[in-house]
Amino acid sequence: MKIKNIMAVLAAMMTLTGCDLDKYPVSEVAAEEYVKDDESLNTLVLGCYNGLHDVMYYEWALTELRSDNTRMHLTGSTSSSSKLVEQLDQGVINSEHAWVSSYWNGAYSTISRCNNVMGYLDKATTLDNRNRYEGEVLFLRSLQYFNLVRLWGPVFKVTRKISNEEARNMQRSSVDEIYDLIENDLRHIIDDNLLPSTNNDADLGRADMNAAKALLAKVYATRYTVGDPEYSQAATLCHEVLTSQAVGNPSSGADLVPYTDIFSTFNEMNREIIFAVRYIGGKVGLGSPFGNLFAPTNNGANVIMGTCSNYNCPSDNMLAAYDMNNGTDCRRDVNLAESYFNATTGQWVTRNARFVCKYLNHDQASNPITSQYDGDADWPVIRVGDIALLYAELTNEISGPGAEALKYLNMIRERAGLQAYTAAQLSSRYDFREAVRNERRLELAFENQRWFDLMRWGIARETVNNYISSESFYSGYSYTVNPLADWQVMLPIPIDVININPNVAQNFGY
C-alpha cells in the first residue's frame, strides 16, 4: 500500500471514528490508549507526514513570496488575506501576522508529533521497524528545525513532551544549538543506518537514506563555509546521493527524468524525487490546495474548479530570467503560465492571467481536479536537480570550475533544452558561481528554495531590494515600497508565543 493510500486510510479512520491524529502528540492519555502495537505506532508515524500539510500551506508565502520570484498579483485589494500577502511581499511583517503564526504552529505541531513517536518506539515488534520509525521522525523533525532556524534564527529546542509550565518559561536556543541538534540527528540516521537505502513500492513517499544524506548536505552547505571539513562533507554526501542506485548515477541530461515528467500526477515519486510532501485528491481531506491558491481569480473553472486566489504571482523579474534563454528553456511553461483558454468565449485570456501552474494536475485532461483545494500534485522538497546543482556549486567553491562541477551543471541545462556551457565560458570561480546560482533559480522555481538560497549566499536583502526597485509592479502602489533593512530578513516571533511566555526575546526590529 503506497503512502498516498495509507494517508487515505488515515483520513477514513478519522472520519469514521472521530479520532484526531493531531491530538495524539499533545495528549498523553490519547497516545497511551492508542499506541498498543507496531501497527498503531506506524500509523502515528504516518501522522507526522500528514502534519507537513499544515506547514506547506504557508511555506511558499514565507519563502517564494518574499524573494524576487513572485509577488502580489494586483495592487489595491483590501481583503484581509490580500493584506497578509502584501505584507509578506513587501517585507513589512509584524508579530501579529496570522500566516507567520500558522506556519510556526504547524512546524512545532509536526515536531511535537515526532517527539511523541520517540516515546513509543518500544512498541515496534522488530529492530528494523524500530530503527525505521526513529529515523523517519528524526528526519522530519530535522527538516522542520532546518526551516525554522533559517527563517527565525534562534528558536525553541523541544525534543520531548514538555509541560505547560515548562513552555511558559522556556527560552529560545541559539542558532548553533539548533544546528547541532539537526546535525546530530541526521548523522545518527546515517551512521547507524536507521533508514532503508531505497523504498519499495509499498513505502514510496517515506524518508529513506538518500533523503537524510541530501538534507544533511544542505545543512552543511548552509552552516559552513569553504575550508570547514563539513563543507567538503556536503559535497561528498551530494555525490553519494547522485551516484546511488535509486537516482541512477546519471552522466548527462538524457539520464535524468525529463523535466516535463517530473511533476506529473501519473509519474509521482519518480527517480527525480528524493523527498516530497504528498497529496491525494478525492475529497478525503488530503488534497493539495495550491492549484486554487495560485490560479487566476475569476477564471470560470477554465484553469481549475472552485475559488481561486492568484497568490504567488510570478514576477516580471522571474519571466525575464527565463527569457534570457530565448524561449528554449522547457522549464518555463511547466512552472508558469501567462494566459489560459476560456472555453465559453473561445478566447485566450491574458489580462491578470499570469500564475504558477506547477502544482496543477499536469495531466488535467485525463486527471482533472473536480473540487477546490483537492489536487493530487505532490510538492517536491528535495530532488535530484537541487542536489546536482548544489554539488556543482560546492565543487566549484572547493576546487574551482573543473570538469566534475561542469558535468553536473550542464546535466541540468541539457535536460532543460539549453546549450551546455564550455569550460572557457566559466573559467573562473566567480563566473561559475553566477551561472550555477542562476540555474538554481530557473530549475527550482516556486519550490520554496529561492529565499533559502539567497540567505545561504548572504545576498537576500541586496537581491530583493534591487528587485523591488526595478519591478514596475511596485510603482502601482499609492505609497513607496521601502527597501528591506537587515533585520527584516528574519521573521518575528509570533505574538501568541510571547503572550504565553512574555520573557521570550523578540527578534531585533520587531
Coordinates of N, CA, C and O in Angstrom, one line a residue, residues 347-489:
Q347 N -11.7 32.3 -26.4 CA -10.6 33.3 -26.5 C -9.6 33.0 -25.4 O -9.9 32.4 -24.4
W348 N -8.3 33.3 -25.7 CA -7.3 33.2 -24.7 C -7.3 34.5 -23.8 O -7.4 35.6 -24.3
V349 N -7.3 34.3 -22.5 CA -7.3 35.4 -21.6 C -5.9 35.7 -21.1 O -5.1 34.8 -20.7
T350 N -5.5 36.9 -21.3 CA -4.1 37.3 -20.9 C -4.1 38.4 -19.8 O -3.1 38.5 -19.1
R351 N -5.2 39.1 -19.6 CA -5.2 40.1 -18.6 C -5.3 39.5 -17.2 O -6.2 38.7 -16.9
N352 N -4.4 39.9 -16.3 CA -4.3 39.3 -15.0 C -4.4 37.8 -14.9 O -5.0 37.2 -14.1
A353 N -3.7 37.2 -15.9 CA -3.8 35.8 -16.1 C -2.4 35.0 -15.8 O -2.4 33.8 -15.9
R354 N -1.4 35.7 -15.3 CA -0.2 35.1 -15.0 C -0.3 34.3 -13.7 O -0.8 34.8 -12.7
F355 N 0.2 33.1 -13.7 CA 0.1 32.3 -12.5 C 1.1 31.1 -12.5 O 1.7 30.7 -13.5
V356 N 1.4 30.6 -11.3 CA 2.2 29.4 -11.1 C 1.3 28.2 -11.4 O 0.3 28.0 -10.7
C357 N 1.7 27.5 -12.4 CA 0.9 26.3 -12.8 C 1.6 25.0 -12.4 O 1.0 23.9 -12.7
K358 N 2.6 25.1 -11.7 CA 3.4 23.9 -11.4 C 2.7 22.9 -10.6 O 2.9 21.7 -10.6
Y359 N 1.7 23.3 -9.8 CA 1.0 22.5 -8.8 C -0.4 22.2 -9.2 O -1.2 21.7 -8.4
L360 N -0.8 22.5 -10.5 CA -2.0 21.9 -11.0 C -1.7 20.5 -11.4 O -0.5 20.1 -11.4
N361 N -2.7 19.7 -11.5 CA -2.5 18.4 -12.1 C -2.0 18.6 -13.5 O -2.8 19.1 -14.4
H362 N -0.8 18.2 -13.8 CA -0.3 18.4 -15.2 C -0.9 17.5 -16.2 O -0.6 17.6 -17.4
D363 N -1.8 16.6 -15.7 CA -2.5 15.7 -16.6 C -4.0 16.1 -16.5 O -4.8 15.2 -16.4
Q364 N -4.2 17.4 -16.6 CA -5.6 17.9 -16.4 C -6.6 17.2 -17.3 O -7.8 16.9 -16.9
A365 N -6.3 16.9 -18.5 CA -7.2 16.4 -19.5 C -7.7 15.0 -19.0 O -8.9 14.7 -19.2
S366 N -6.8 14.2 -18.5 CA -7.2 12.9 -18.1 C -7.4 12.7 -16.6 O -7.9 11.7 -16.1
N367 N -6.9 13.7 -15.8 CA -7.0 13.6 -14.4 C -7.4 15.0 -13.8 O -6.6 15.6 -13.1
P368 N -8.5 15.5 -14.2 CA -8.9 16.9 -13.7 C -9.2 17.0 -12.2 O -9.6 16.0 -11.6
I369 N -8.9 18.2 -11.7 CA -9.3 18.4 -10.3 C -10.8 18.9 -10.3 O -11.1 19.9 -10.9
T370 N -11.6 18.1 -9.6 CA -13.0 18.3 -9.7 C -13.6 19.1 -8.5 O -14.8 19.4 -8.6
S371 N -12.9 19.3 -7.5 CA -13.3 20.2 -6.4 C -12.2 21.0 -5.9 O -11.0 20.6 -6.0
Q372 N -12.5 22.1 -5.3 CA -11.4 23.1 -4.9 C -10.6 22.5 -3.7 O -11.0 21.8 -2.9
Y373 N -9.3 23.0 -3.8 CA -8.3 22.6 -2.7 C -8.2 21.1 -2.6 O -8.0 20.5 -1.6
D374 N -8.2 20.4 -3.8 CA -8.3 18.9 -3.7 C -7.4 18.3 -4.9 O -7.8 17.4 -5.5
G375 N -6.2 18.9 -5.1 CA -5.4 18.4 -6.1 C -4.6 17.2 -5.7 O -4.5 16.9 -4.5
D376 N -4.0 16.5 -6.7 CA -3.2 15.3 -6.4 C -1.7 15.6 -6.4 O -0.9 14.8 -6.0
A377 N -1.3 16.8 -7.0 CA 0.1 17.0 -7.2 C 0.9 17.2 -5.9 O 0.6 17.9 -5.0
D378 N 2.0 16.4 -5.8 CA 2.9 16.5 -4.7 C 3.7 17.7 -4.7 O 3.9 18.3 -5.8
W379 N 4.3 18.1 -3.6 CA 5.2 19.2 -3.5 C 6.6 18.7 -3.3 O 6.9 18.2 -2.2
P380 N 7.5 18.8 -4.3 CA 8.9 18.3 -4.1 C 9.7 19.2 -3.0 O 9.7 20.4 -3.1
V381 N 10.3 18.5 -2.1 CA 11.1 19.2 -1.0 C 12.6 19.1 -1.4 O 13.3 20.1 -1.2
I382 N 13.0 17.9 -1.8 CA 14.4 17.7 -2.2 C 14.3 16.8 -3.4 O 13.7 15.8 -3.4
R383 N 15.0 17.2 -4.5 CA 15.0 16.4 -5.7 C 16.4 16.4 -6.3 O 17.3 17.2 -5.9
V384 N 16.6 15.6 -7.4 CA 17.9 15.5 -8.0 C 18.4 16.8 -8.5 O 19.6 17.1 -8.4
G385 N 17.6 17.6 -9.2 CA 18.1 18.8 -9.8 C 18.7 19.7 -8.7 O 19.7 20.4 -8.9
D386 N 18.1 19.8 -7.5 CA 18.6 20.5 -6.4 C 20.0 20.0 -6.0 O 20.9 20.8 -5.9
I387 N 20.1 18.7 -5.8 CA 21.4 18.2 -5.3 C 22.5 18.2 -6.3 O 23.6 18.4 -6.0
A388 N 22.1 18.0 -7.6 CA 23.1 18.1 -8.7 C 23.7 19.5 -8.8 O 24.9 19.7 -8.9
L389 N 22.9 20.5 -8.7 CA 23.3 21.9 -8.7 C 24.1 22.3 -7.5 O 25.0 23.0 -7.5
L390 N 23.6 21.8 -6.3 CA 24.4 22.0 -5.1 C 25.7 21.4 -5.1 O 26.7 22.0 -4.7
Y391 N 25.8 20.2 -5.7 CA 27.1 19.5 -5.8 C 28.1 20.3 -6.8 O 29.2 20.5 -6.5
A392 N 27.5 20.8 -7.9 CA 28.3 21.6 -8.8 C 28.8 22.9 -8.1 O 30.0 23.3 -8.2
E393 N 27.9 23.5 -7.3 CA 28.3 24.7 -6.6 C 29.4 24.5 -5.6 O 30.4 25.2 -5.5
L394 N 29.2 23.4 -4.8 CA 30.2 23.1 -3.7 C 31.5 22.8 -4.3 O 32.6 23.2 -3.8
T395 N 31.5 22.0 -5.4 CA 32.7 21.6 -6.0 C 33.5 22.8 -6.6 O 34.7 22.8 -6.5
N396 N 32.8 23.7 -7.2 CA 33.4 24.9 -7.7 C 34.0 25.7 -6.6 O 35.2 26.2 -6.7
E397 N 33.3 25.9 -5.5 CA 33.8 26.7 -4.4 C 35.1 26.0 -3.7 O 36.0 26.7 -3.3
I398 N 35.1 24.7 -3.7 CA 36.2 24.0 -3.1 C 37.4 23.9 -4.0 O 38.6 24.2 -3.5
S399 N 37.2 23.6 -5.2 CA 38.4 23.3 -6.1 C 38.3 24.0 -7.4 O 39.2 23.8 -8.3
G400 N 37.4 24.9 -7.6 CA 37.3 25.6 -8.9 C 36.4 25.0 -9.9 O 36.0 23.8 -9.7
P401 N 36.2 25.6 -11.0 CA 35.3 25.2 -12.1 C 35.9 24.1 -13.0 O 36.1 24.3 -14.2
G402 N 36.1 22.9 -12.4 CA 36.7 21.8 -13.2 C 35.6 21.0 -13.9 O 34.4 21.3 -13.9
A403 N 36.1 19.9 -14.5 CA 35.2 19.1 -15.3 C 34.0 18.5 -14.5 O 32.9 18.3 -15.0
E404 N 34.3 18.1 -13.2 CA 33.3 17.5 -12.4 C 32.1 18.5 -12.1 O 30.9 18.1 -12.3
A405 N 32.5 19.7 -11.7 CA 31.4 20.7 -11.5 C 30.6 21.0 -12.7 O 29.4 21.1 -12.7
L406 N 31.3 21.1 -13.8 CA 30.7 21.5 -15.1 C 29.8 20.4 -15.6 O 28.7 20.6 -16.1
K407 N 30.2 19.1 -15.3 CA 29.3 18.0 -15.7 C 27.9 18.1 -15.1 O 26.9 17.9 -15.8
Y408 N 27.8 18.4 -13.8 CA 26.5 18.4 -13.2 C 25.7 19.7 -13.5 O 24.5 19.6 -13.6
L409 N 26.4 20.8 -13.7 CA 25.7 22.0 -14.1 C 25.1 21.8 -15.5 O 23.9 22.1 -15.7
N410 N 25.9 21.2 -16.4 CA 25.5 21.0 -17.8 C 24.4 20.0 -17.9 O 23.5 20.0 -18.8
M411 N 24.4 19.0 -17.0 CA 23.4 17.9 -17.0 C 22.0 18.5 -16.8 O 21.1 18.2 -17.5
I412 N 21.9 19.5 -15.9 CA 20.6 20.2 -15.7 C 20.2 21.1 -16.8 O 19.1 21.1 -17.2
R413 N 21.2 21.7 -17.4 CA 20.9 22.6 -18.6 C 20.5 21.8 -19.8 O 19.5 22.1 -20.5
E414 N 21.1 20.6 -20.0 CA 20.8 19.8 -21.1 C 19.3 19.3 -21.0 O 18.6 19.3 -22.0
R415 N 19.0 18.9 -19.8 CA 17.6 18.5 -19.6 C 16.6 19.6 -19.9 O 15.5 19.3 -20.4
A416 N 17.0 20.8 -19.6 CA 16.1 21.9 -19.8 C 16.0 22.4 -21.3 O 15.2 23.2 -21.7
G417 N 16.8 21.7 -22.1 CA 16.9 22.1 -23.6 C 17.8 23.2 -23.9 O 17.7 23.8 -24.9
L418 N 18.8 23.5 -23.0 CA 19.7 24.6 -23.2 C 21.1 24.1 -23.6 O 21.4 22.9 -23.3
Q419 N 21.8 24.9 -24.2 CA 23.2 24.6 -24.7 C 24.1 24.5 -23.5 O 24.0 25.3 -22.5
A420 N 24.9 23.5 -23.5 CA 25.9 23.3 -22.4 C 26.9 24.4 -22.4 O 27.3 24.9 -23.4
Y421 N 27.4 24.7 -21.2 CA 28.5 25.7 -21.0 C 29.8 25.0 -21.4 O 30.0 23.8 -21.2
T422 N 30.7 25.8 -21.9 CA 32.1 25.3 -22.2 C 33.0 25.7 -21.0 O 32.6 26.6 -20.2
A423 N 34.1 25.0 -20.8 CA 35.0 25.4 -19.7 C 35.5 26.8 -19.9 O 35.7 27.5 -18.9
A424 N 35.7 27.2 -21.2 CA 36.2 28.6 -21.4 C 35.1 29.6 -21.0 O 35.5 30.7 -20.6
Q425 N 33.9 29.3 -21.1 CA 32.8 30.3 -20.7 C 32.8 30.5 -19.2 O 32.4 31.6 -18.7
L426 N 33.1 29.5 -18.4 CA 33.1 29.5 -17.0 C 34.4 29.2 -16.4 O 34.6 28.2 -15.6
S427 N 35.4 30.0 -16.7 CA 36.8 29.7 -16.4 C 37.2 30.1 -15.0 O 38.2 29.7 -14.5
S428 N 36.4 31.0 -14.4 CA 36.7 31.5 -13.0 C 35.7 31.0 -12.0 O 34.5 30.7 -12.4
R429 N 36.1 31.0 -10.7 CA 35.1 30.6 -9.7 C 33.9 31.5 -9.7 O 32.7 31.1 -9.6
Y430 N 34.2 32.8 -10.0 CA 33.1 33.8 -10.0 C 32.1 33.5 -11.1 O 30.9 33.5 -10.9
D431 N 32.6 33.3 -12.3 CA 31.7 33.1 -13.4 C 30.9 31.8 -13.2 O 29.7 31.8 -13.5
F432 N 31.5 30.8 -12.7 CA 30.8 29.5 -12.5 C 29.7 29.7 -11.4 O 28.6 29.2 -11.5
R433 N 30.1 30.4 -10.3 CA 29.2 30.7 -9.2 C 28.0 31.4 -9.7 O 26.8 31.0 -9.3
E434 N 28.1 32.4 -10.5 CA 27.0 33.1 -11.0 C 26.1 32.3 -11.9 O 24.9 32.3 -11.9
A435 N 26.7 31.4 -12.7 CA 26.0 30.5 -13.6 C 25.2 29.5 -12.8 O 24.0 29.3 -13.1
V436 N 25.7 28.9 -11.8 CA 25.0 27.9 -11.0 C 23.9 28.5 -10.2 O 22.8 27.9 -10.0
R437 N 24.1 29.7 -9.7 CA 23.1 30.4 -8.9 C 21.9 30.7 -9.8 O 20.7 30.6 -9.4
N438 N 22.2 31.2 -11.0 CA 21.1 31.4 -12.0 C 20.3 30.2 -12.3 O 19.1 30.1 -12.4
E439 N 21.1 29.1 -12.5 CA 20.5 27.8 -12.9 C 19.6 27.3 -11.8 O 18.5 26.7 -12.0
R440 N 20.0 27.5 -10.5 CA 19.2 27.0 -9.4 C 17.8 27.8 -9.4 O 16.8 27.2 -9.1
R441 N 17.9 29.0 -9.7 CA 16.6 29.8 -9.7 C 15.7 29.3 -10.8 O 14.5 29.1 -10.5
L442 N 16.2 29.0 -12.0 CA 15.3 28.5 -13.1 C 14.8 27.1 -12.9 O 13.7 26.8 -13.1
E443 N 15.7 26.3 -12.3 CA 15.4 24.8 -12.1 C 14.4 24.6 -11.0 O 13.5 23.8 -11.1
L444 N 14.6 25.4 -9.9 CA 13.8 25.1 -8.7 C 12.8 26.2 -8.5 O 12.3 26.4 -7.3
A445 N 12.4 26.9 -9.5 CA 11.4 28.0 -9.4 C 10.1 27.5 -8.7 O 9.6 26.4 -9.0
F446 N 9.7 28.3 -7.7 CA 8.4 28.1 -7.0 C 8.4 26.8 -6.2 O 7.3 26.2 -5.9
E447 N 9.6 26.3 -5.8 CA 9.6 25.1 -4.9 C 10.1 25.5 -3.5 O 10.6 24.6 -2.8
N448 N 10.0 26.7 -3.1 CA 10.4 27.2 -1.8 C 11.9 27.2 -1.5 O 12.3 27.1 -0.4
Q449 N 12.7 27.2 -2.6 CA 14.2 27.1 -2.5 C 14.8 28.5 -2.6 O 15.9 28.7 -2.0
R450 N 14.2 29.4 -3.3 CA 14.9 30.7 -3.7 C 15.3 31.5 -2.5 O 16.4 32.0 -2.4
W451 N 14.4 31.7 -1.5 CA 14.7 32.6 -0.4 C 15.8 31.9 0.5 O 16.8 32.6 0.9
F452 N 15.8 30.6 0.6 CA 16.8 30.0 1.4 C 18.2 30.0 0.7 O 19.2 30.1 1.3
D453 N 18.2 30.0 -0.6 CA 19.4 30.1 -1.4 C 20.0 31.5 -1.2 O 21.2 31.7 -1.0
L454 N 19.1 32.5 -1.3 CA 19.6 33.9 -1.2 C 20.2 34.1 0.2 O 21.2 34.8 0.4
M455 N 19.5 33.5 1.2 CA 20.0 33.7 2.6 C 21.4 32.9 2.7 O 22.3 33.4 3.4
R456 N 21.5 31.8 2.2 CA 22.7 31.0 2.2 C 23.9 31.7 1.6 O 25.0 31.7 2.0
W457 N 23.6 32.4 0.5 CA 24.6 33.1 -0.2 C 24.9 34.5 0.4 O 25.8 35.2 -0.1
G458 N 24.1 34.9 1.4 CA 24.3 36.2 2.0 C 23.9 37.4 1.2 O 24.4 38.5 1.4
I459 N 22.9 37.2 0.2 CA 22.6 38.3 -0.7 C 21.0 38.5 -0.7 O 20.5 39.1 -1.6
A460 N 20.3 38.1 0.3 CA 18.9 38.2 0.3 C 18.4 39.6 0.3 O 17.6 40.0 -0.6
R461 N 18.9 40.4 1.2 CA 18.5 41.8 1.2 C 18.8 42.6 0.0 O 18.0 43.3 -0.6
E462 N 20.1 42.4 -0.5 CA 20.5 43.1 -1.7 C 19.7 42.7 -2.9 O 19.3 43.6 -3.7
T463 N 19.5 41.4 -3.1 CA 18.7 40.9 -4.2 C 17.3 41.4 -4.2 O 16.8 41.9 -5.3
V464 N 16.6 41.3 -3.1 CA 15.2 41.7 -3.0 C 15.1 43.3 -3.2 O 14.2 43.7 -3.9
N465 N 16.0 44.0 -2.6 CA 16.0 45.5 -2.8 C 16.2 45.9 -4.3 O 15.5 46.8 -4.8
N466 N 17.1 45.2 -4.9 CA 17.3 45.5 -6.4 C 16.1 45.2 -7.2 O 15.7 45.9 -8.1
Y467 N 15.5 44.1 -6.8 CA 14.2 43.6 -7.5 C 13.1 44.6 -7.2 O 12.4 45.0 -8.2
I468 N 12.9 45.0 -6.0 CA 11.8 46.0 -5.7 C 12.0 47.3 -6.5 O 11.0 47.9 -7.0
S469 N 13.2 47.7 -6.6 CA 13.4 49.0 -7.2 C 13.3 48.9 -8.7 O 13.1 49.9 -9.4
S470 N 13.3 47.7 -9.3 CA 13.3 47.6 -10.8 C 11.9 47.0 -11.3 O 11.6 47.1 -12.4
E471 N 11.2 46.4 -10.4 CA 9.9 45.7 -10.8 C 8.8 46.8 -10.9 O 8.5 47.4 -9.9
S472 N 8.3 47.0 -12.1 CA 7.4 48.1 -12.3 C 6.1 47.9 -11.5 O 5.4 48.9 -11.2
F473 N 5.8 46.7 -11.1 CA 4.6 46.5 -10.3 C 4.5 47.4 -9.1 O 3.4 47.9 -8.7
Y474 N 5.6 47.5 -8.4 CA 5.6 48.3 -7.1 C 5.4 49.8 -7.3 O 5.0 50.4 -6.3
S475 N 5.5 50.3 -8.5 CA 5.2 51.7 -8.7 C 3.7 51.9 -8.8 O 3.3 53.1 -8.8
G476 N 2.9 50.8 -8.8 CA 1.5 51.0 -8.9 C 0.9 51.3 -7.6 O -0.4 51.5 -7.5
Y477 N 1.6 51.2 -6.5 CA 1.1 51.5 -5.2 C 1.0 53.0 -5.0 O 1.8 53.8 -5.5
S478 N 0.0 53.4 -4.1 CA -0.1 54.8 -3.8 C 0.9 55.3 -2.8 O 0.9 56.5 -2.5
Y479 N 1.8 54.4 -2.3 CA 2.8 54.8 -1.4 C 4.1 54.1 -1.9 O 4.1 53.3 -2.8
T480 N 5.2 54.5 -1.3 CA 6.5 54.0 -1.7 C 6.8 52.7 -1.0 O 6.6 52.6 0.2
V481 N 7.1 51.6 -1.7 CA 7.5 50.4 -1.2 C 9.0 50.5 -0.8 O 9.9 50.6 -1.6
N482 N 9.3 50.5 0.5 CA 10.6 50.8 1.0 C 11.5 49.5 0.9 O 11.0 48.4 1.0
P483 N 12.8 49.8 0.7 CA 13.7 48.6 0.7 C 13.8 48.0 2.1 O 13.5 48.6 3.1
L484 N 14.2 46.7 2.1 CA 14.4 45.9 3.3 C 15.6 46.4 4.1 O 16.6 46.8 3.5
A485 N 15.4 46.4 5.4 CA 16.6 46.6 6.3 C 17.2 45.3 6.6 O 16.5 44.2 6.4
D486 N 18.3 45.2 7.2 CA 19.0 44.0 7.5 C 18.1 43.1 8.4 O 18.0 41.9 8.2
W487 N 17.5 43.7 9.4 CA 16.7 42.9 10.4 C 15.5 42.3 9.8 O 14.9 41.3 10.3
Q488 N 15.0 42.8 8.6 CA 13.7 42.3 8.1 C 13.9 40.9 7.3 O 12.9 40.4 6.9
V489 N 15.1 40.4 7.2 CA 15.2 39.1 6.5 C 14.8 38.0 7.5 O 14.5 36.9 7.1

